[in-house]
Tab-separated table of C-alpha atoms in Angstrom:
chain	number	residue	atom	x	y	z
C	178	MET	CA	108.044	76.777	79.226
C	179	PHE	CA	108.684	79.128	82.035
C	180	GLU	CA	106.833	79.639	85.450
C	181	GLN	CA	105.193	83.253	86.101
C	182	PRO	CA	106.398	84.513	89.502
C	183	GLU	CA	103.175	83.555	91.519
C	184	ASN	CA	103.475	87.766	92.015
C	185	TRP	CA	102.317	88.086	88.085
C	186	THR	CA	99.892	85.390	88.026
C	187	ARG	CA	98.487	87.290	90.847
C	188	LEU	CA	98.044	90.411	89.197
C	189	GLN	CA	96.459	88.989	85.956
C	190	LYS	CA	94.045	87.203	87.911
C	191	LEU	CA	93.181	90.422	89.679
C	192	LEU	CA	93.357	92.696	86.938
C	193	PHE	CA	91.325	90.187	84.496
C	194	GLN	CA	88.319	88.660	86.480
C	195	PHE	CA	85.971	87.512	83.783
C	196	ASP	CA	87.249	83.963	84.381
C	197	GLU	CA	87.275	84.071	88.551
C	198	PRO	CA	83.812	82.943	90.002
C	199	THR	CA	84.937	84.689	93.358
C	200	SER	CA	84.655	87.697	91.832
C	201	ARG	CA	81.590	90.305	90.852
C	202	LEU	CA	82.975	90.701	87.230
C	203	TYR	CA	82.723	87.469	87.110
C	204	HIS	CA	81.481	86.723	83.528
C	205	VAL	CA	78.433	84.530	84.502
C	206	ASN	CA	77.499	87.279	87.596
C	207	ILE	CA	77.434	90.261	83.568
C	208	ILE	CA	75.297	88.414	81.839
C	209	SER	CA	72.992	87.758	84.591
C	210	SER	CA	73.203	91.483	85.431
C	211	LEU	CA	72.870	92.595	81.997
C	212	LEU	CA	69.314	90.366	82.092
C	213	LEU	CA	68.495	92.082	84.948
C	214	VAL	CA	69.115	95.066	83.582
C	215	ILE	CA	67.045	94.346	80.591
C	216	LEU	CA	64.638	93.192	83.381
C	217	VAL	CA	63.921	96.187	85.060
C	218	LEU	CA	64.717	98.804	81.472
C	219	TRP	CA	61.751	96.777	80.017
C	220	ILE	CA	59.198	97.613	82.888
C	221	VAL	CA	60.151	101.022	82.607
C	222	ALA	CA	59.885	101.184	79.006
C	223	ARG	CA	56.450	99.880	79.844
C	224	GLN	CA	55.015	102.396	82.614
C	225	GLU	CA	56.839	104.999	80.557
C	226	LYS	CA	55.862	103.796	77.106
C	227	MET	CA	59.045	104.177	75.040
C	228	PRO	CA	60.867	102.316	72.948
C	229	LEU	CA	63.378	100.162	75.097
C	230	LYS	CA	65.919	100.292	73.230
C	231	THR	CA	65.571	104.434	74.140
C	232	LEU	CA	66.175	103.275	77.374
C	233	LEU	CA	69.110	101.093	76.486
C	234	SER	CA	70.485	104.244	75.303
C	235	ARG	CA	69.768	106.957	77.694
C	236	TRP	CA	70.750	104.831	80.645
C	237	ILE	CA	73.221	102.179	79.591
C	238	LEU	CA	74.991	102.885	75.955
C	239	ARG	CA	75.805	106.450	77.029
C	240	LYS	CA	79.929	107.017	76.079
C	241	LYS	CA	79.386	109.666	79.096
C	242	TYR	CA	78.634	107.416	81.531
C	243	TRP	CA	81.798	104.612	81.317
C	244	TRP	CA	84.041	107.246	80.307
C	245	ASN	CA	84.083	110.415	82.570
C	246	HIS	CA	86.399	112.262	85.364
C	247	SER	CA	84.448	109.851	87.880
C	248	THR	CA	84.903	106.730	86.558
C	249	LYS	CA	88.873	107.337	85.040
C	250	GLN	CA	89.491	107.412	88.640
C	251	ASP	CA	87.715	103.936	88.962
C	252	TYR	CA	89.570	102.361	86.479
C	253	LEU	CA	92.872	103.423	87.678
C	254	ILE	CA	92.060	102.371	91.393
C	255	TYR	CA	91.450	99.157	89.748
C	256	PHE	CA	94.540	98.887	88.755
C	257	LEU	CA	96.640	100.336	90.974
C	258	ASN	CA	94.973	98.011	93.765
C	259	ALA	CA	95.772	95.079	92.174
C	260	LEU	CA	98.708	95.883	91.795
C	261	PHE	CA	99.209	96.582	95.957
C	262	LYS	CA	97.589	93.649	96.374
C	263	SER	CA	99.980	91.922	94.333
C	264	PHE	CA	103.686	93.180	95.414
C	265	LEU	CA	103.522	95.072	98.852
C	266	PHE	CA	99.723	93.173	100.272
C	267	VAL	CA	100.941	89.325	99.963
C	268	PRO	CA	102.359	88.677	103.773
C	269	LEU	CA	98.780	89.763	105.146
C	270	PHE	CA	96.854	86.659	103.351
C	271	GLU	CA	98.766	84.203	105.621
C	272	GLY	CA	96.842	85.959	108.522
C	273	SER	CA	93.639	83.223	108.196
C	274	PHE	CA	95.685	80.610	108.399
C	275	HIS	CA	97.753	82.025	111.036
C	276	ILE	CA	93.945	82.880	112.997
C	277	SER	CA	92.484	79.388	112.405
C	278	GLN	CA	95.644	77.629	114.075
C	279	ALA	CA	94.353	80.046	117.502
C	280	VAL	CA	91.044	79.505	116.487
C	281	ILE	CA	91.906	75.608	116.918
C	282	ARG	CA	93.741	75.823	120.203
C	283	PHE	CA	91.234	77.945	122.091
C	284	LEU	CA	88.411	75.395	121.068
C	285	VAL	CA	90.110	71.782	122.128
C	286	LYS	CA	90.520	73.756	125.930
C	287	PHE	CA	87.309	72.724	125.931
C	288	SER	CA	87.396	68.840	124.623
C	289	SER	CA	90.797	67.481	126.556
C	290	GLY	CA	92.778	69.257	124.427
C	291	ASP	CA	91.048	66.709	121.185
C	292	LEU	CA	89.177	67.693	117.885
C	293	LEU	CA	85.450	66.395	117.936
C	294	ASN	CA	85.710	64.636	114.872
C	295	ILE	CA	81.842	65.081	113.558
C	296	PRO	CA	80.689	62.902	110.573
C	297	VAL	CA	80.159	65.841	108.100
C	298	SER	CA	76.475	64.786	106.868
C	299	ASN	CA	75.979	66.910	103.542
C	300	ALA	CA	73.101	69.182	105.435
C	301	GLY	CA	75.246	69.510	108.198
C	302	LEU	CA	77.720	70.256	105.288
C	303	VAL	CA	75.085	73.530	104.246
C	304	LEU	CA	74.242	74.690	107.799
C	305	PHE	CA	77.721	75.363	108.643
C	306	THR	CA	78.002	76.813	104.881
C	307	LEU	CA	75.013	79.172	105.658
C	308	ALA	CA	76.168	80.147	109.352
C	309	VAL	CA	79.776	81.292	107.625
C	310	PHE	CA	78.179	83.369	104.877
C	311	ILE	CA	76.228	84.777	107.781
C	312	TRP	CA	79.439	85.401	109.970
C	313	ASP	CA	80.860	86.337	106.798
C	314	ASP	CA	78.257	89.498	105.776
C	315	PHE	CA	78.198	90.435	109.716
C	316	LEU	CA	81.574	91.107	109.884
C	317	ARG	CA	81.290	93.567	105.732
C	318	PHE	CA	78.156	95.061	107.085
C	319	PHE	CA	80.040	95.834	111.131
C	320	HIS	CA	83.676	96.889	109.455
C	321	HIS	CA	81.054	99.335	106.764
C	322	TRP	CA	79.639	100.647	109.496
C	323	LEU	CA	82.950	101.255	111.743
C	324	MET	CA	84.492	103.292	108.481
C	325	HIS	CA	81.364	105.418	108.786
C	326	LYS	CA	81.271	106.243	112.910
C	327	ILE	CA	84.637	106.322	113.540
C	328	PRO	CA	85.918	109.851	111.808
C	329	TRP	CA	89.502	108.726	111.171
C	330	LEU	CA	88.372	105.665	109.236
C	331	TRP	CA	86.126	107.758	107.793
C	332	GLU	CA	88.317	109.713	106.285
C	333	PHE	CA	90.288	106.547	103.847
C	334	HIS	CA	86.402	105.542	103.372
C	335	LYS	CA	85.885	109.109	101.052
C	336	LEU	CA	87.322	107.661	98.648
C	337	HIS	CA	84.760	104.740	97.993
C	338	HIS	CA	82.200	107.895	98.379
C	339	SER	CA	83.432	110.207	95.897
C	340	ALA	CA	82.242	108.529	93.090
C	341	ARG	CA	79.672	110.341	91.139
C	342	VAL	CA	79.434	107.627	88.672
C	343	LEU	CA	78.018	104.439	89.697
C	344	THR	CA	79.536	101.244	87.972
C	345	PRO	CA	80.193	97.833	88.618
C	346	VAL	CA	84.009	98.421	89.242
C	347	THR	CA	83.436	101.356	91.857
C	348	LEU	CA	83.133	98.599	94.067
C	349	TYR	CA	86.496	98.544	93.653
C	350	ARG	CA	87.539	102.350	94.584
C	351	ALA	CA	89.075	102.010	98.120
C	352	HIS	CA	92.070	103.976	99.601
C	353	PRO	CA	94.716	101.059	99.765
C	354	VAL	CA	94.591	101.614	103.887
C	355	GLU	CA	90.838	100.734	103.560
C	356	SER	CA	92.237	97.379	101.030
C	357	ILE	CA	94.253	96.602	103.811
C	358	LEU	CA	91.880	96.603	106.431
C	359	ALA	CA	89.232	94.209	104.360
C	360	ILE	CA	91.991	92.103	103.760
C	361	LEU	CA	92.448	91.923	107.891
C	362	ARG	CA	88.667	91.548	107.970
C	363	ASN	CA	88.311	88.749	105.276
C	364	SER	CA	91.645	86.517	106.991
C	365	LEU	CA	89.745	87.312	110.276
C	366	SER	CA	86.263	85.621	108.594
C	367	LEU	CA	87.954	82.677	107.016
C	368	GLY	CA	90.672	82.139	109.838
C	369	VAL	CA	87.585	81.978	112.093
C	370	ALA	CA	85.669	79.708	109.445
C	371	ILE	CA	88.401	77.380	109.285
C	372	GLY	CA	89.182	77.309	112.672
C	373	VAL	CA	85.654	76.135	113.658
C	374	PHE	CA	85.560	74.074	111.068
C	375	ILE	CA	88.546	71.623	111.537
C	376	PHE	CA	87.723	71.626	115.232
C	377	LEU	CA	84.240	70.213	114.645
C	378	PHE	CA	85.018	67.570	112.006
C	379	GLY	CA	88.366	67.394	111.687
C	380	SER	CA	89.194	67.174	108.040
C	381	SER	CA	90.208	69.758	105.515
C	382	PHE	CA	87.847	72.677	105.168
C	383	SER	CA	84.843	71.777	103.122
C	384	LEU	CA	81.981	74.631	101.894
C	385	TRP	CA	79.113	73.983	99.835
C	386	THR	CA	80.102	75.448	97.140
C	387	LEU	CA	79.441	76.398	93.086
C	388	LEU	CA	81.687	77.037	90.884
C	389	GLY	CA	84.628	76.875	93.755
C	390	ILE	CA	83.091	79.309	95.863
C	391	ASN	CA	80.407	79.993	98.862
C	392	GLY	CA	77.196	78.640	97.230
C	393	PHE	CA	74.823	81.439	99.039
C	394	GLY	CA	77.275	83.893	97.864
C	395	PHE	CA	77.329	83.037	94.721
C	396	ILE	CA	73.765	83.129	94.605
C	397	PHE	CA	73.603	86.699	95.592
C	398	ASN	CA	75.969	87.665	93.123
C	399	LEU	CA	73.653	86.029	89.961
C	400	VAL	CA	70.777	88.225	91.966
C	401	GLY	CA	72.096	91.607	90.299
C	402	ALA	CA	75.436	92.261	92.789
C	403	ASN	CA	77.124	93.924	90.371
C	404	LEU	CA	73.889	96.608	89.867
C	405	ARG	CA	74.423	97.794	93.643
C	406	HIS	CA	76.828	100.560	92.098
C	407	SER	CA	74.859	101.311	89.049
C	408	HIS	CA	71.577	103.569	88.692
C	409	ILE	CA	69.879	100.790	87.928
C	410	PRO	CA	66.575	100.916	90.503
C	411	LEU	CA	66.672	97.182	91.137
C	412	SER	CA	64.155	96.416	94.064
C	413	PHE	CA	63.611	93.546	96.258
C	414	GLY	CA	60.501	95.149	96.748
C	415	PRO	CA	58.189	93.152	100.508
C	416	PHE	CA	62.450	90.764	100.404
C	417	GLU	CA	64.177	94.393	101.380
C	418	ARG	CA	63.438	93.993	105.401
C	419	PHE	CA	65.535	90.697	104.647
C	420	LEU	CA	68.057	91.451	101.789
C	421	ILE	CA	69.970	94.278	100.841
C	422	SER	CA	68.847	95.188	96.927
C	423	PRO	CA	71.023	96.914	94.520
C	424	ILE	CA	68.455	100.485	95.092
C	425	GLN	CA	69.203	99.856	98.597
C	426	HIS	CA	72.996	100.073	98.575
C	427	GLN	CA	72.287	103.267	96.108
C	428	VAL	CA	70.713	104.678	98.855
C	429	HIS	CA	73.772	104.365	100.636
C	430	HIS	CA	75.986	106.344	98.236
C	431	SER	CA	72.685	109.384	97.805
C	432	LYS	CA	74.283	113.052	98.142
C	433	ASP	CA	71.030	113.863	100.934
C	434	VAL	CA	71.514	114.310	103.463
C	435	ARG	CA	68.736	112.570	104.594
C	436	HIS	CA	70.374	109.267	103.853
C	437	TYR	CA	73.738	109.618	105.418
C	438	ASP	CA	74.453	106.549	107.222
C	439	LYS	CA	72.400	104.465	105.864
C	440	ASN	CA	72.227	100.922	104.057
C	441	PHE	CA	75.498	100.163	105.335
C	442	GLY	CA	74.650	95.618	104.609
C	443	VAL	CA	76.223	93.733	101.868
C	444	SER	CA	73.848	90.813	101.636
C	445	LEU	CA	71.645	90.521	104.620
C	446	ALA	CA	69.505	93.474	105.402
C	447	ILE	CA	68.716	91.904	108.955
C	448	TRP	CA	72.084	93.789	110.822
C	449	ASP	CA	71.289	97.429	109.617
C	450	GLY	CA	66.916	96.657	110.742
C	451	LEU	CA	68.810	95.753	114.320
C	452	PHE	CA	71.431	99.309	113.721
C	453	GLY	CA	68.121	101.446	113.170
C	454	SER	CA	70.451	102.514	109.372
C	455	LEU	CA	67.558	100.384	107.317
C	456	VAL	CA	65.739	102.245	104.374
C	457	PHE	CA	63.768	101.032	101.850
C	458	SER	CA	63.438	101.349	98.263
C	459	LYS	CA	59.800	102.886	98.007
C	460	GLU	CA	60.902	105.401	100.744
C	461	VAL	CA	63.053	107.396	97.590
C	462	SER	CA	63.001	108.683	94.179
C	463	LYS	CA	65.670	110.141	92.510
C	464	LEU	CA	69.100	109.811	93.619
C	465	ARG	CA	73.044	111.561	93.199
C	466	PHE	CA	75.757	110.317	93.656
C	467	GLY	CA	78.903	111.721	95.704
C	468	LEU	CA	80.455	113.214	98.140
C	469	ASN	CA	78.545	117.818	99.522
C	470	GLU	CA	82.249	118.303	99.360
C	471	ARG	CA	85.288	119.718	96.960
C	472	PHE	CA	85.548	115.797	94.441
C	473	ARG	CA	87.637	117.024	91.669
C	474	LYS	CA	90.909	115.824	93.100
C	475	SER	CA	93.797	114.165	91.540
C	476	LEU	CA	94.373	110.608	93.020
C	477	TRP	CA	97.559	111.177	94.681
C	478	GLU	CA	95.064	113.755	96.648
C	479	HIS	CA	92.893	111.355	97.134
C	480	TYR	CA	95.697	108.960	98.988
C	481	LYS	CA	97.624	111.922	100.929
C	482	ALA	CA	94.566	113.872	101.850
C	483	PRO	CA	93.547	111.140	104.994
C	484	PHE	CA	96.914	111.501	106.424
C	485	VAL	CA	96.979	115.411	106.201
C	486	THR	CA	93.819	115.905	108.093
C	487	LEU	CA	94.895	113.060	110.729
C	488	GLY	CA	98.256	115.036	110.965
C	489	LYS	CA	96.373	118.615	111.264
C	490	ARG	CA	93.774	116.692	114.293
C	491	LEU	CA	96.589	115.278	116.008
C	492	LEU	CA	98.570	118.649	115.709
C	493	ARG	CA	95.304	120.897	117.287
C	494	LYS	CA	95.595	117.839	120.291
C-alpha cells in the first residue's frame, strides 16, 4: 500500500474533523451540542406552550438555515482554508518549536544554564494544564481584540463578521491573512507552554488531557462551544462573569451598534471584564447578525477588499 503524502493527510483531517478530538466539529462535541439544543428548545417550548417538534422545525430543521448565501460562503471558505493550511501555510506550523527553544534558552540563563528538573506530580500537571489553558485563552482574547481595534486588521476580520446566519461552520469563516495570524498566535501559545514545561520539569511536554487535548479545553467544547456560532440562546446565567456563554458570543456578532466591540472572549469572560467589554445575556433581546454595510459580495471580493482598502489608505497618506 502506498502512503499518502503528508499534505493530503492533513487536508483530509481538516476537511473531515468528526474524528478529531481537537476540533469543535468532533462527533462527541456535536452530540453534546444537539443535547443542549434540545434542552434549550424544551425550556422555550414549555414557556411558549407549543410542541418541541414545532420549535425544532422552525429553529434547526430548516433548509433555509443550512443552505443560504451566508452559509454557502461558510462552506466554501472552510474548504479553501483547509487547502491553504495543507499546502501553503505548512512552514508556519514549525514556529512553536523555534519559540520553545528560544524560551528554554532564555529561562536557563536564570538557573546556571540547567533545567530545573522538578518531579512532575498529578496535581502539578493539572495546575500547569490550567495555566496553559488560561495563557492560551488570553492570547486568543487579545488577538481578537486587536483584530477589532487596529483598522487594517479589522479589514481582514470583517469577513468573519459578514456572516448573516451563524452555524458551527461560521467559526472557520476567516480571511487567509487572519488564518495566518491565528497560526502564528497558536505557535506563540504552544511554543511558550512547551518551553516553560521543559525548563521546569525537564521531560517531554505533557498536559492533563482528555482524548489527547487540554482537559479544560475539551470540557469547554462539550458545554456548548458549537452553539456560540448559532442562534440558540444558551445562557450561563450568573456564571457569565467567568465564562463566555454561546449567547454572549452571539452578541459579539450583533448588528446593533450597542454591541460593537463587546464580548471578545473565547472561553473566559474575565478578560472582557478587565477590558470593559463584557455584556451579559440578560441585557439583550432579539439579535440580528452581520455588518451594517453591503454584504452580498463574492468571496473573491471579500478576499481582495482589504488589500484594496489598505492600498487606498496608503495612497492618501
